[in-house]
Tab-separated table of C-alpha atoms and ligand atoms in Angstrom:
chain	number	residue	atom	x	y	z
A	603	MET	CA	-10.423	-50.218	-10.220
A	604	THR	CA	-11.453	-51.719	-13.563
A	605	THR	CA	-10.438	-55.106	-14.944
A	606	SER	CA	-10.526	-56.781	-18.305
A	607	ALA	CA	-9.458	-60.221	-19.418
A	608	ALA	CA	-5.973	-59.045	-20.448
A	609	THR	CA	-5.182	-55.980	-18.305
A	610	LEU	CA	-5.542	-54.708	-14.804
A	611	ARG	CA	-5.758	-50.914	-14.485
A	612	LEU	CA	-5.538	-49.064	-11.178
A	613	VAL	CA	-7.693	-45.964	-11.008
A	614	ARG	CA	-7.015	-43.330	-8.364
A	615	PRO	CA	-10.137	-42.594	-6.319
A	616	ALA	CA	-11.563	-39.124	-6.944
A	617	LEU	CA	-10.560	-36.412	-4.502
A	618	ALA	CA	-13.272	-35.306	-2.121
A	619	ASP	CA	-15.957	-33.520	-4.069
A	620	VAL	CA	-16.462	-29.829	-3.610
A	621	PRO	CA	-19.575	-29.472	-1.477
A	622	LEU	CA	-22.395	-27.863	-3.383
A	623	ARG	CA	-23.883	-26.220	-0.300
A	624	GLY	CA	-22.651	-24.982	3.069
A	625	PRO	CA	-19.105	-24.091	4.120
A	626	GLY	CA	-16.622	-24.894	1.383
A	627	ALA	CA	-19.108	-24.596	-1.441
A	628	PRO	CA	-17.916	-22.253	-4.170
A	629	VAL	CA	-19.529	-18.827	-3.842
A	630	ALA	CA	-19.812	-15.791	-6.082
A	631	LEU	CA	-17.381	-13.417	-4.384
A	632	ASP	CA	-18.584	-9.959	-3.450
A	633	ALA	CA	-16.637	-6.950	-4.708
A	634	SER	CA	-14.475	-6.558	-1.598
A	635	GLN	CA	-13.599	-10.269	-1.571
A	636	ALA	CA	-12.837	-10.298	-5.299
A	637	ALA	CA	-10.541	-7.289	-4.856
A	638	VAL	CA	-8.402	-9.281	-2.410
A	639	VAL	CA	-8.283	-12.384	-4.571
A	640	ASP	CA	-7.345	-10.361	-7.665
A	641	ARG	CA	-4.566	-8.602	-5.790
A	642	VAL	CA	-3.116	-11.822	-4.477
A	643	ALA	CA	-3.305	-13.465	-7.896
A	644	ALA	CA	-1.626	-10.417	-9.497
A	645	GLY	CA	1.225	-10.817	-7.013
A	646	ALA	CA	2.260	-7.164	-6.966
A	647	ASP	CA	1.959	-6.539	-3.207
A	648	PRO	CA	4.635	-7.889	-0.893
A	649	ALA	CA	2.049	-8.068	1.901
A	650	VAL	CA	-1.730	-7.671	2.058
A	651	LEU	CA	-3.740	-7.380	5.277
A	652	VAL	CA	-7.446	-8.183	5.061
A	653	LEU	CA	-9.764	-7.084	7.850
A	654	GLY	CA	-13.138	-8.790	8.033
A	655	ALA	CA	-15.890	-9.072	10.614
A	656	PRO	CA	-17.083	-12.540	11.700
A	657	GLY	CA	-18.723	-14.332	8.793
A	658	SER	CA	-17.497	-11.806	6.228
A	659	GLY	CA	-15.810	-14.568	4.254
A	660	ARG	CA	-12.239	-14.276	5.530
A	661	THR	CA	-11.618	-18.005	5.213
A	662	THR	CA	-13.400	-17.988	1.867
A	663	VAL	CA	-10.995	-15.279	0.716
A	664	VAL	CA	-8.044	-17.349	1.937
A	665	LEU	CA	-9.308	-20.367	0.013
A	666	GLU	CA	-10.060	-18.447	-3.177
A	667	SER	CA	-6.776	-16.524	-3.027
A	668	VAL	CA	-4.791	-19.743	-2.750
A	669	VAL	CA	-6.705	-21.277	-5.646
A	670	ALA	CA	-6.267	-18.108	-7.738
A	671	ALA	CA	-2.542	-17.868	-6.975
A	672	ILE	CA	-2.007	-21.497	-7.974
A	673	GLU	CA	-4.064	-21.046	-11.113
A	674	ALA	CA	-1.925	-17.978	-11.861
A	675	GLY	CA	1.207	-20.119	-11.861
A	676	LEU	CA	2.411	-20.908	-8.343
A	677	ALA	CA	3.055	-24.565	-7.521
A	678	PRO	CA	1.091	-25.857	-4.495
A	679	GLU	CA	4.483	-26.486	-2.815
A	680	ASP	CA	5.179	-22.739	-3.064
A	681	VAL	CA	2.179	-21.899	-0.899
A	682	LEU	CA	1.907	-22.194	2.874
A	683	VAL	CA	-1.357	-21.485	4.678
A	684	LEU	CA	-1.230	-21.083	8.455
A	685	ALA	CA	-4.438	-21.796	10.373
A	686	ALA	CA	-5.085	-21.021	14.022
A	687	SER	CA	-5.760	-24.560	15.237
A	688	ARG	CA	-5.279	-28.135	14.107
A	689	ARG	CA	-8.997	-28.449	13.510
A	690	ALA	CA	-9.151	-25.290	11.392
A	691	ALA	CA	-6.079	-26.475	9.462
A	692	ALA	CA	-7.647	-29.878	8.741
A	693	ASP	CA	-10.901	-28.270	7.619
A	694	LEU	CA	-9.209	-25.770	5.338
A	695	ARG	CA	-6.840	-28.431	3.983
A	696	ASP	CA	-9.838	-30.504	2.868
A	697	ARG	CA	-11.458	-27.481	1.260
A	698	VAL	CA	-8.283	-26.496	-0.600
A	699	SER	CA	-7.718	-30.052	-1.861
A	700	ALA	CA	-11.321	-30.285	-2.975
A	701	ARG	CA	-11.012	-27.028	-4.912
A	702	LEU	CA	-7.581	-27.708	-6.417
A	703	ARG	CA	-8.295	-31.369	-7.161
A	704	ARG	CA	-4.605	-32.110	-6.975
A	705	THR	CA	-2.142	-33.142	-4.325
A	706	SER	CA	0.906	-31.307	-3.049
A	707	GLY	CA	4.379	-32.518	-2.100
A	708	ARG	CA	4.076	-30.943	1.347
A	709	ALA	CA	1.168	-30.041	3.572
A	710	LEU	CA	-0.278	-26.821	2.248
A	711	VAL	CA	-2.329	-25.875	5.320
A	712	GLN	CA	-0.747	-26.232	8.758
A	713	THR	CA	-0.642	-24.596	12.154
A	714	ALA	CA	2.374	-22.363	12.759
A	715	PRO	CA	3.983	-24.826	15.220
A	716	ALA	CA	3.488	-27.708	12.734
A	717	ALA	CA	5.040	-25.725	9.870
A	718	ALA	CA	7.905	-24.690	12.149
A	719	PHE	CA	8.448	-28.263	13.268
A	720	ALA	CA	8.628	-29.387	9.619
A	721	VAL	CA	11.439	-26.853	9.098
A	722	LEU	CA	13.334	-28.210	12.121
A	723	ARG	CA	12.825	-31.785	10.966
A	724	ALA	CA	14.172	-30.892	7.506
A	725	ARG	CA	17.190	-29.257	9.144
A	726	ALA	CA	17.882	-32.286	11.357
A	727	SER	CA	17.622	-34.556	8.353
A	728	ALA	CA	19.996	-32.331	6.328
A	729	LEU	CA	22.483	-32.436	9.217
A	730	GLY	CA	22.112	-36.210	9.599
A	731	GLU	CA	20.761	-35.796	13.150
A	732	PRO	CA	17.969	-37.882	14.700
A	733	ALA	CA	14.513	-36.478	14.084
A	734	PRO	CA	13.426	-33.941	16.708
A	735	THR	CA	10.329	-34.356	18.883
A	736	LEU	CA	7.510	-31.875	19.385
A	737	VAL	CA	6.479	-32.195	23.007
A	738	SER	CA	2.723	-32.510	23.177
A	739	GLY	CA	0.534	-30.738	25.712
A	740	ALA	CA	-0.346	-34.084	27.295
A	741	GLU	CA	3.337	-34.917	27.698
A	742	GLN	CA	4.038	-31.532	29.261
A	743	ASP	CA	1.192	-32.062	31.676
A	744	LEU	CA	2.515	-35.487	32.629
A	745	LEU	CA	6.012	-34.155	33.237
A	746	LEU	CA	4.798	-31.234	35.354
A	747	GLY	CA	2.504	-33.613	37.268
A	748	GLU	CA	5.441	-35.896	38.080
A	749	LEU	CA	7.599	-32.989	39.218
A	750	LEU	CA	4.844	-31.533	41.408
A	751	ALA	CA	4.025	-34.930	42.900
A	752	GLY	CA	7.690	-35.300	43.834
A	753	HIS	CA	7.649	-31.919	45.571
A	754	ALA	CA	4.404	-32.804	47.357
A	755	GLU	CA	6.236	-35.793	48.839
A	756	GLY	CA	9.063	-33.549	49.963
A	757	ASP	CA	11.561	-34.440	47.217
A	758	GLY	CA	14.023	-31.867	45.946
A	759	VAL	CA	14.279	-28.227	46.964
A	760	ASP	CA	11.303	-26.392	48.421
A	761	LEU	CA	9.660	-24.411	45.624
A	762	GLY	CA	8.364	-21.924	48.169
A	763	TRP	CA	4.811	-21.560	46.852
A	764	PRO	CA	3.042	-18.654	48.535
A	765	ALA	CA	0.563	-19.529	51.295
A	766	HIS	CA	-2.509	-18.955	49.100
A	767	ILE	CA	-1.416	-21.910	46.916
A	768	PRO	CA	-1.715	-24.870	49.348
A	769	ALA	CA	-0.106	-28.252	48.639
A	770	ASP	CA	-3.547	-29.702	47.847
A	771	ALA	CA	-3.780	-27.446	44.797
A	772	TRP	CA	-0.560	-28.794	43.258
A	773	THR	CA	-2.209	-32.027	42.225
A	774	LEU	CA	-5.092	-30.347	40.444
A	775	ARG	CA	-5.242	-30.470	36.674
A	776	ALA	CA	-6.445	-26.852	36.549
A	777	PHE	CA	-3.383	-25.727	38.514
A	778	ARG	CA	-1.040	-27.571	36.124
A	779	ASP	CA	-2.842	-25.995	33.162
A	780	GLU	CA	-2.284	-22.508	34.598
A	781	LEU	CA	1.305	-23.353	35.333
A	782	ARG	CA	1.896	-24.721	31.858
A	783	ASP	CA	0.441	-21.567	30.331
A	784	LEU	CA	2.734	-19.401	32.433
A	785	LEU	CA	5.849	-21.425	31.566
A	786	MET	CA	5.020	-21.564	27.866
A	787	ARG	CA	4.366	-17.810	27.701
A	788	ALA	CA	7.762	-17.297	29.330
A	789	ALA	CA	9.373	-19.715	26.860
A	790	GLU	CA	7.713	-17.947	23.944
A	791	ARG	CA	9.219	-14.663	25.030
A	792	GLY	CA	12.662	-16.213	25.381
A	793	LEU	CA	12.696	-15.835	29.185
A	794	THR	CA	15.003	-18.108	31.149
A	795	PRO	CA	13.913	-19.367	34.587
A	796	ALA	CA	16.115	-16.662	36.116
A	797	ASP	CA	14.361	-13.974	34.017
A	798	LEU	CA	10.960	-15.232	35.168
A	799	ALA	CA	12.077	-15.199	38.795
A	800	ASP	CA	13.388	-11.624	38.387
A	801	LEU	CA	10.033	-10.565	36.924
A	802	GLY	CA	8.270	-12.213	39.865
A	803	VAL	CA	10.370	-10.191	42.299
A	804	ALA	CA	9.998	-6.966	40.313
A	805	HIS	CA	6.200	-7.277	40.090
A	806	ASP	CA	5.661	-8.765	43.536
A	807	ARG	CA	4.359	-12.080	42.192
A	808	PRO	CA	5.931	-14.714	44.477
A	809	ALA	CA	4.119	-17.492	42.562
A	810	TRP	CA	6.205	-16.621	39.485
A	811	VAL	CA	9.383	-17.073	41.515
A	812	SER	CA	8.236	-20.549	42.616
A	813	ALA	CA	7.137	-21.385	39.073
A	814	ALA	CA	10.581	-20.310	37.809
A	815	ARG	CA	12.224	-22.934	40.044
A	816	LEU	CA	9.910	-25.582	38.671
A	817	TYR	CA	10.605	-24.328	35.124
A	818	GLU	CA	14.310	-24.935	35.655
A	819	GLU	CA	13.593	-28.529	36.669
A	820	TYR	CA	11.275	-28.966	33.696
A	821	LEU	CA	13.981	-27.803	31.265
A	822	ASP	CA	16.580	-30.061	32.923
A	823	VAL	CA	14.349	-33.119	32.573
A	824	ASN	CA	13.608	-32.286	28.941
A	825	GLU	CA	17.311	-31.911	28.202
A	826	LEU	CA	18.043	-35.190	29.940
A	827	ARG	CA	15.501	-36.993	27.798
A	828	ALA	CA	17.195	-35.725	24.637
A	829	SER	CA	20.748	-36.421	25.828
A	830	THR	CA	21.259	-39.873	24.335
A	831	PRO	CA	22.759	-39.777	20.828
A	832	ASP	CA	19.890	-41.663	19.189
A	833	VAL	CA	17.271	-39.150	20.350
A	834	GLY	CA	16.730	-35.833	18.617
A	835	ALA	CA	16.129	-32.416	20.152
A	836	ARG	CA	12.838	-31.893	22.023
A	837	PHE	CA	10.856	-28.737	21.362
A	838	ASP	CA	7.969	-27.272	23.317
A	839	PRO	CA	5.211	-25.886	21.077
A	840	ALA	CA	5.873	-22.441	22.552
A	841	VAL	CA	9.476	-22.318	21.342
A	842	VAL	CA	9.273	-24.318	18.148
A	843	VAL	CA	8.251	-21.347	15.998
A	844	ASP	CA	11.150	-19.198	17.155
A	845	GLU	CA	13.540	-22.131	16.778
A	846	ALA	CA	12.400	-22.519	13.179
A	847	ALA	CA	12.863	-18.795	12.501
A	848	ARG	CA	16.410	-19.054	13.875
A	849	ALA	CA	17.073	-22.231	11.861
A	850	LEU	CA	15.973	-20.525	8.645
A	851	LEU	CA	18.147	-17.485	9.331
A	852	ALA	CA	21.218	-19.644	9.928
A	853	TRP	CA	20.356	-22.238	7.284
A	854	ASP	CA	23.043	-21.419	4.734
A	855	ASP	CA	25.780	-21.479	7.389
A	856	ASP	CA	24.511	-24.607	9.144
A	857	VAL	CA	23.662	-26.744	6.137
A	858	PRO	CA	25.416	-25.227	3.113
A	859	GLY	CA	24.401	-26.688	-0.198
A	860	VAL	CA	21.001	-27.875	1.025
A	861	PRO	CA	18.138	-25.699	-0.239
A	862	ARG	CA	16.281	-24.107	2.648
A	863	PRO	CA	12.509	-24.521	2.997
A	864	ARG	CA	11.025	-21.631	1.085
A	865	TRP	CA	7.547	-20.450	0.100
A	866	ARG	CA	6.506	-17.814	-2.410
A	867	LEU	CA	3.118	-17.127	-0.834
A	868	VAL	CA	2.371	-17.413	2.879
A	869	VAL	CA	-1.239	-16.945	3.937
A	870	VAL	CA	-2.389	-16.585	7.543
A	871	ASP	CA	-6.052	-17.132	8.333
A	872	ASP	CA	-7.196	-15.622	11.643
A	873	HIS	CA	-4.052	-13.546	12.113
A	874	GLN	CA	-5.567	-12.297	15.397
A	875	GLU	CA	-4.571	-15.674	16.861
A	876	SER	CA	-0.913	-15.327	15.796
A	877	THR	CA	1.720	-15.107	18.493
A	878	ALA	CA	4.700	-12.775	18.579
A	879	ALA	CA	6.817	-15.782	17.538
A	880	THR	CA	4.641	-16.343	14.459
A	881	ALA	CA	5.122	-12.684	13.544
A	882	ARG	CA	8.895	-13.164	13.796
A	883	LEU	CA	8.687	-16.232	11.549
A	884	LEU	CA	6.607	-14.256	9.032
A	885	ARG	CA	9.262	-11.542	8.980
A	886	VAL	CA	11.959	-14.149	8.188
A	887	LEU	CA	9.812	-15.682	5.437
A	888	ALA	CA	8.996	-12.259	3.964
A	889	ASP	CA	12.686	-11.307	3.975
A	890	ASP	CA	13.310	-14.535	2.102
A	891	GLY	CA	10.950	-13.438	-0.679
A	892	ALA	CA	7.551	-14.799	0.385
A	893	ARG	CA	4.507	-12.652	-0.328
A	894	LEU	CA	2.147	-12.458	2.626
A	895	LEU	CA	-1.641	-12.481	2.879
A	896	LEU	CA	-2.790	-11.906	6.462
A	897	VAL	CA	-6.481	-12.184	7.208
A	898	GLY	CA	-8.040	-11.397	10.559
A	899	ASP	CA	-10.349	-9.615	12.951
A	900	PRO	CA	-8.710	-8.390	16.169
A	901	ASP	CA	-12.104	-8.272	17.921
A	902	VAL	CA	-12.587	-12.024	17.956
A	903	ALA	CA	-9.272	-13.355	19.261
A	904	VAL	CA	-9.851	-16.352	21.533
A	905	GLN	CA	-6.365	-17.716	22.057
A	906	THR	CA	-4.751	-14.893	23.979
A	907	PHE	CA	-4.342	-17.318	26.914
A	908	ARG	CA	-2.030	-19.256	24.587
A	909	GLY	CA	-0.046	-16.186	23.635
A	910	ALA	CA	-2.122	-14.859	20.728
A	911	SER	CA	-1.596	-11.157	20.200
A	912	PRO	CA	-4.512	-9.518	18.346
A	913	ALA	CA	-2.615	-6.219	18.195
A	914	LEU	CA	-0.436	-7.858	15.534
A	915	VAL	CA	-3.299	-7.389	13.063
A	916	ALA	CA	-3.106	-3.600	13.129
A	917	ARG	CA	0.690	-3.639	13.319
A	918	ALA	CA	0.934	-5.646	10.111
A	919	SER	CA	0.104	-2.530	8.112
A	920	VAL	CA	2.966	-0.542	9.654
A	921	LEU	CA	6.066	-0.244	7.519
A	922	GLY	CA	9.041	-0.988	9.719
A	923	ARG	CA	11.092	-3.664	11.414
A	924	GLY	CA	9.318	-3.594	14.784
A	925	PRO	CA	7.384	-6.568	16.166
A	926	GLY	CA	4.673	-7.612	13.712
A	927	GLU	CA	5.378	-4.713	11.313
A	928	LEU	CA	5.171	-5.967	7.749
A	929	GLY	CA	4.134	-2.928	5.683
A	930	ALA	CA	0.965	-4.631	4.454
A	931	THR	CA	-1.589	-2.966	2.193
A	932	THR	CA	-4.922	-3.012	4.054
A	933	LEU	CA	-8.190	-4.127	2.466
A	934	VAL	CA	-11.537	-4.491	4.228
A	935	LEU	CA	-14.335	-7.000	3.637
A	936	ASP	CA	-17.560	-5.045	3.743
A	937	ALA	CA	-20.367	-7.615	3.962
A	938	THR	CA	-21.140	-10.355	6.452
A	939	TRP	CA	-22.507	-13.476	4.812
A	940	ARG	CA	-23.054	-15.927	7.612
A	941	HIS	CA	-25.195	-13.993	10.030
A	942	GLY	CA	-28.750	-12.846	9.724
A	943	PRO	CA	-29.755	-9.437	10.998
A	944	VAL	CA	-30.230	-10.473	14.605
A	945	LEU	CA	-26.814	-12.075	15.045
A	946	ARG	CA	-25.132	-9.251	13.157
A	947	ASP	CA	-26.758	-6.827	15.550
A	948	VAL	CA	-25.452	-8.802	18.528
A	949	VAL	CA	-21.935	-8.932	17.047
A	950	THR	CA	-22.024	-5.186	16.439
A	951	ARG	CA	-23.124	-4.427	19.990
A	952	ILE	CA	-20.476	-6.696	21.479
A	953	THR	CA	-17.592	-5.569	19.314
A	954	GLU	CA	-18.290	-1.908	20.009
A	955	ARG	CA	-17.572	-2.720	23.658
A	956	VAL	CA	-14.305	-4.464	22.777
A	957	GLY	CA	-11.404	-2.064	23.098
A	958	ALA	CA	-10.096	-1.350	19.616
A	959	SER	CA	-6.595	-2.653	19.079
A	960	GLY	CA	-5.826	-0.381	16.155
A	961	ALA	CA	-8.099	-1.785	13.454
A	962	VAL	CA	-11.836	-1.066	13.383
A	963	ALA	CA	-12.714	-0.549	9.714
A	964	HIS	CA	-14.160	-4.079	9.467
A	965	ARG	CA	-16.788	-3.255	12.124
A	966	ARG	CA	-18.755	-1.329	9.518
A	967	ALA	CA	-19.544	-4.498	7.553
A	968	THR	CA	-23.197	-4.749	6.669
A	969	LEU	CA	-25.413	-7.558	5.510
A	970	PRO	CA	-25.497	-8.213	1.786
A	971	ALA	CA	-28.329	-6.554	-0.093
A	972	ARG	CA	-30.647	-9.563	-0.046
A	973	SER	CA	-31.151	-9.384	3.727
A	974	THR	CA	-31.137	-5.671	4.404
A	975	GLY	CA	-34.890	-5.229	4.542
A	976	THR	CA	-35.249	-7.644	7.422
A	977	ARG	CA	-32.251	-6.191	9.114
A	978	ALA	CA	-33.544	-2.674	8.902
A	979	SER	CA	-36.870	-3.412	10.401
A	980	ARG	CA	-35.535	-5.638	13.179
A	981	SER	CA	-32.628	-3.469	14.182
A	982	CYS	CA	-34.938	-0.494	14.471
A	983	ARG	CA	-37.198	-2.570	16.717
A	984	ALA	CA	-40.240	-1.342	14.869
A	985	PRO	CA	-42.974	-3.705	13.789
A	986	ARG	CA	-42.446	-5.086	10.307
A	987	ARG	CA	-44.642	-3.485	7.751
A	988	ARG	CA	-44.712	-2.980	4.043
A	989	ARG	CA	-42.009	-0.621	2.934
A	990	PRO	CA	-43.234	2.697	1.686
A	991	SER	CA	-42.606	3.410	-1.938
A	992	SER	CA	-40.078	6.037	-2.925
A	993	ARG	CA	-42.708	8.735	-2.996
A	994	THR	CA	-44.358	7.859	0.292
A	995	PRO	CA	-44.413	10.795	2.672
A	996	CYS	CA	-42.138	10.128	5.565
A	997	ALA	CA	-44.482	11.387	8.242
A	998	ALA	CA	-47.263	9.201	7.060
A	999	ARG	CA	-45.414	5.951	7.715
A	1000	THR	CA	-42.436	6.281	9.954
A	1001	SER	CA	-42.060	9.500	11.802
A	1002	ARG	CA	-43.841	11.281	14.564
A	1003	THR	CA	-42.145	14.589	13.992
A	1004	ALA	CA	-41.301	15.021	10.343
A	1005	SER	CA	-43.632	17.299	8.471
A	1006	PRO	CA	-46.326	15.727	6.398
A	1007	GLY	CA	-45.558	15.715	2.730
A	1008	ARG	CA	-41.820	15.003	3.043
A	1009	THR	CA	-40.643	12.307	0.745
A	1010	TRP	CA	-37.804	9.860	0.845
A	1011	ARG	CA	-34.898	10.995	-1.205
A	1012	SER	CA	-33.479	7.850	-2.609
A	1013	SER	CA	-35.375	5.783	-5.015
A	1014	PRO	CA	-36.375	3.073	-4.612
A	1015	ALA	CA	-36.070	3.740	-0.911
A	1016	PRO	CA	-36.761	1.018	1.616
A	1017	ALA	CA	-37.515	3.563	4.280
A	1018	CYS	CA	-36.276	3.390	7.800
A	1019	THR	CA	-39.190	2.290	9.885
A	1020	SER	CA	-37.839	3.476	13.207
A	1021	PRO	CA	-40.101	5.947	14.971
A	1022	ARG	CA	-36.926	7.525	16.350
A	1023	CYS	CA	-35.384	8.162	12.964
A	1024	ALA	CA	-37.839	10.943	12.311
A	1025	GLY	CA	-37.000	10.982	8.648
A	1026	ARG	CA	-33.528	12.364	9.208
A	1027	CYS	CA	-31.687	9.284	8.108
A	1028	ARG	CA	-30.207	10.089	4.717
A	1029	ARG	CA	-29.328	6.484	4.117
A	1030	PRO	CA	-32.000	4.675	2.189
A	1031	ARG	CA	-32.360	2.184	4.988
A	1032	CYS	CA	-31.587	1.903	8.659
A	1033	LEU	CA	-28.190	0.493	9.525
A	1034	SER	CA	-28.001	-2.148	12.166
A	1035	ALA	CA	-24.650	-0.644	13.122
A	1036	CYS	CA	-25.975	2.878	13.340
A	1037	SER	CA	-26.025	3.435	17.069
A	1038	ALA	CA	-26.735	7.116	16.558
A	1039	ALA	CA	-30.213	6.237	15.412
A	1040	THR	CA	-30.980	5.404	18.986
A	1041	SER	CA	-28.506	7.527	20.870
A	1042	ARG	CA	-29.779	10.590	22.656
A	1043	SER	CA	-26.385	12.243	22.681
A	1044	VAL	CA	-26.011	12.564	18.944
A	1045	ARG	CA	-29.539	12.189	17.701
A	1046	ASN	CA	-30.303	15.861	17.598
A	1047	ARG	CA	-27.087	17.119	16.167
A	1048	PRO	CA	-27.744	18.356	12.651
A	1049	TYR	CA	-24.497	17.336	10.928
A	1050	ALA	CA	-23.042	14.848	13.376
A	1051	LEU	CA	-21.784	11.578	12.051
A	1052	CYS	CA	-23.922	8.663	13.043
A	1053	SER	CA	-20.934	7.089	14.795
A	1054	THR	CA	-17.406	6.102	13.959
A	1055	ARG	CA	-18.729	2.851	12.602
A	1056	CYS	CA	-21.245	4.533	10.347
A	1057	ALA	CA	-19.724	7.302	8.304
A	1058	TRP	CA	-23.045	8.539	6.922
A	1059	PRO	CA	-23.831	12.076	8.008
A	1060	TRP	CA	-27.282	12.924	9.221
A	1061	ALA	CA	-29.232	15.059	6.845
A	1062	PRO	CA	-29.568	18.664	8.013
A	1063	ARG	CA	-32.778	19.323	9.878
A	1064	ARG	CA	-35.359	21.128	7.919
B	2588	LIG	N1	-19.625	-13.957	-1.443
B	2588	LIG	C1	-20.328	-14.860	-0.764
B	2588	LIG	N2	-21.560	-15.243	-1.175
B	2588	LIG	C2	-22.288	-16.151	-0.472
B	2588	LIG	N3	-21.852	-16.756	0.647
B	2588	LIG	C3	-20.643	-16.416	1.116
B	2588	LIG	C4	-19.820	-15.445	0.446
B	2588	LIG	N4	-18.677	-15.323	1.138
B	2588	LIG	C5	-18.767	-16.170	2.192
B	2588	LIG	N5	-19.942	-16.817	2.169
B	2588	LIG	C6	-20.418	-17.806	3.143
B	2588	LIG	O1	-20.429	-17.210	4.427
B	2588	LIG	C7	-20.075	-18.149	5.412
B	2588	LIG	C8	-18.917	-17.587	6.208
B	2588	LIG	O2	-17.760	-17.590	5.384
B	2588	LIG	P1	-16.316	-17.770	6.007
B	2588	LIG	O3	-16.245	-18.949	6.899
B	2588	LIG	O4	-15.352	-17.710	4.885
B	2588	LIG	O5	-16.247	-16.436	6.879
B	2588	LIG	P2	-15.212	-16.049	8.013
B	2588	LIG	O6	-15.118	-14.565	8.014
B	2588	LIG	O7	-13.953	-16.808	7.839
B	2588	LIG	O8	-15.987	-16.551	9.295
B	2588	LIG	P3	-15.406	-16.761	10.771
B	2588	LIG	O9	-15.672	-15.481	11.489
B	2588	LIG	O10	-16.194	-17.895	11.325
B	2588	LIG	O11	-13.953	-17.086	10.660
B	2588	LIG	C9	-19.741	-19.445	4.693
B	2588	LIG	O12	-20.841	-20.301	4.738
B	2588	LIG	C10	-19.479	-18.992	3.264
B	2588	LIG	O13	-19.760	-19.990	2.333
B	2589	LIG	MG1	-12.801	-17.966	9.178
């Protein structure tokens, strides 16, 4: 704020500065990242799926794509970014605001339930109804706790818990958490208490039958709380996304003349954490004209206990109307920026044990050029030494078996220093992901591929 004798001028404080270092700092995009951003800015693809290993810059691509799309002409209000958690949404929201240096009429980065709830609130307002309520996890826990405590004191009907769930367990927080997860997964799939009980009988899970009885009570209490005219509808987080999808589909009939919430670009970071309900909402938004950018890595899903379905990542590239099918063009990020060679090696070893859920191309990501020398020597577990020059005989430096006098083919060639490589590695350097370099089963095959993750053929033996 500045003052003078005659005038008083209010000056808006500057938006948060773009950090110069660390997460959020602008980076020079690599070729695979730039390809995504250019495609999104061009706006020709109805849907783009980006696969990227951990630290490959998926969130960076989301950020830069949003900035590029807005610079190419979209209004910030036309863009919706869905993040996997409230914390991730808040972090990305700050980064986007810092890059755009402008504000938006509605929150640009949200979780899927928050975006869905905003749709339902807009609908209630258009209909002149009281604002709805999003039931929080803490509130759900309280309600279930009250119901269970009542049953522990002998109130109401006997829920008939199986013998291995004694009454003492009902009061435990961990038990309520498990129960809440079960009920919310049922809600997400549109199962009524009767459906859940039927599934319990069909699959011989008596606990599901008991939980179904409690679910019925839970729904009754929720309905009761919303039954006075001054209170709006109450939505569990597990159903709010589907409710919003339904509200959007029926919008023109329910609230004619009121424009429906609409976005021209919808971006999902960490699509591996999306639920089936989020996929249904994306389908409705895409049918309404939104372009989609879905970014994810099915190997690193952590919210499956909350209904995340990592298989949706691979399905997004399928053209069709089935669950999660969005006909997306697939692009792959091919370098990992966050991890050094050791961590990358660990990630590679772990992910190769994770069952593939349809998408594996991102597992081939390598470290950017500046760190490959370290990576090569460490991943080969050979002592670090000066790299041989391009004309250095292989046998002299790295191999026990290759004939003296052989030279490295590529120039300049940071040679593989693994004693096991024996000079057969045609790639100028050892790949951390190249399990064949150490695998007995394929090591001696003349033309075998290193592995599915490393498409470089071995050189023929000479
Ligand atoms: N082209 C690049 N040049 C330099 N640094 C980069 C580049 N791309 C990303 N980074 C940096 O790499 C780190 C990881 O980026 P980012 O968080 O976008 O990756 P991610 O794939 O979303 O990671 P996560 O697996 O944690 O979700 C960040 O510090 C980011 O600034
Ligand atoms: Mg990320």
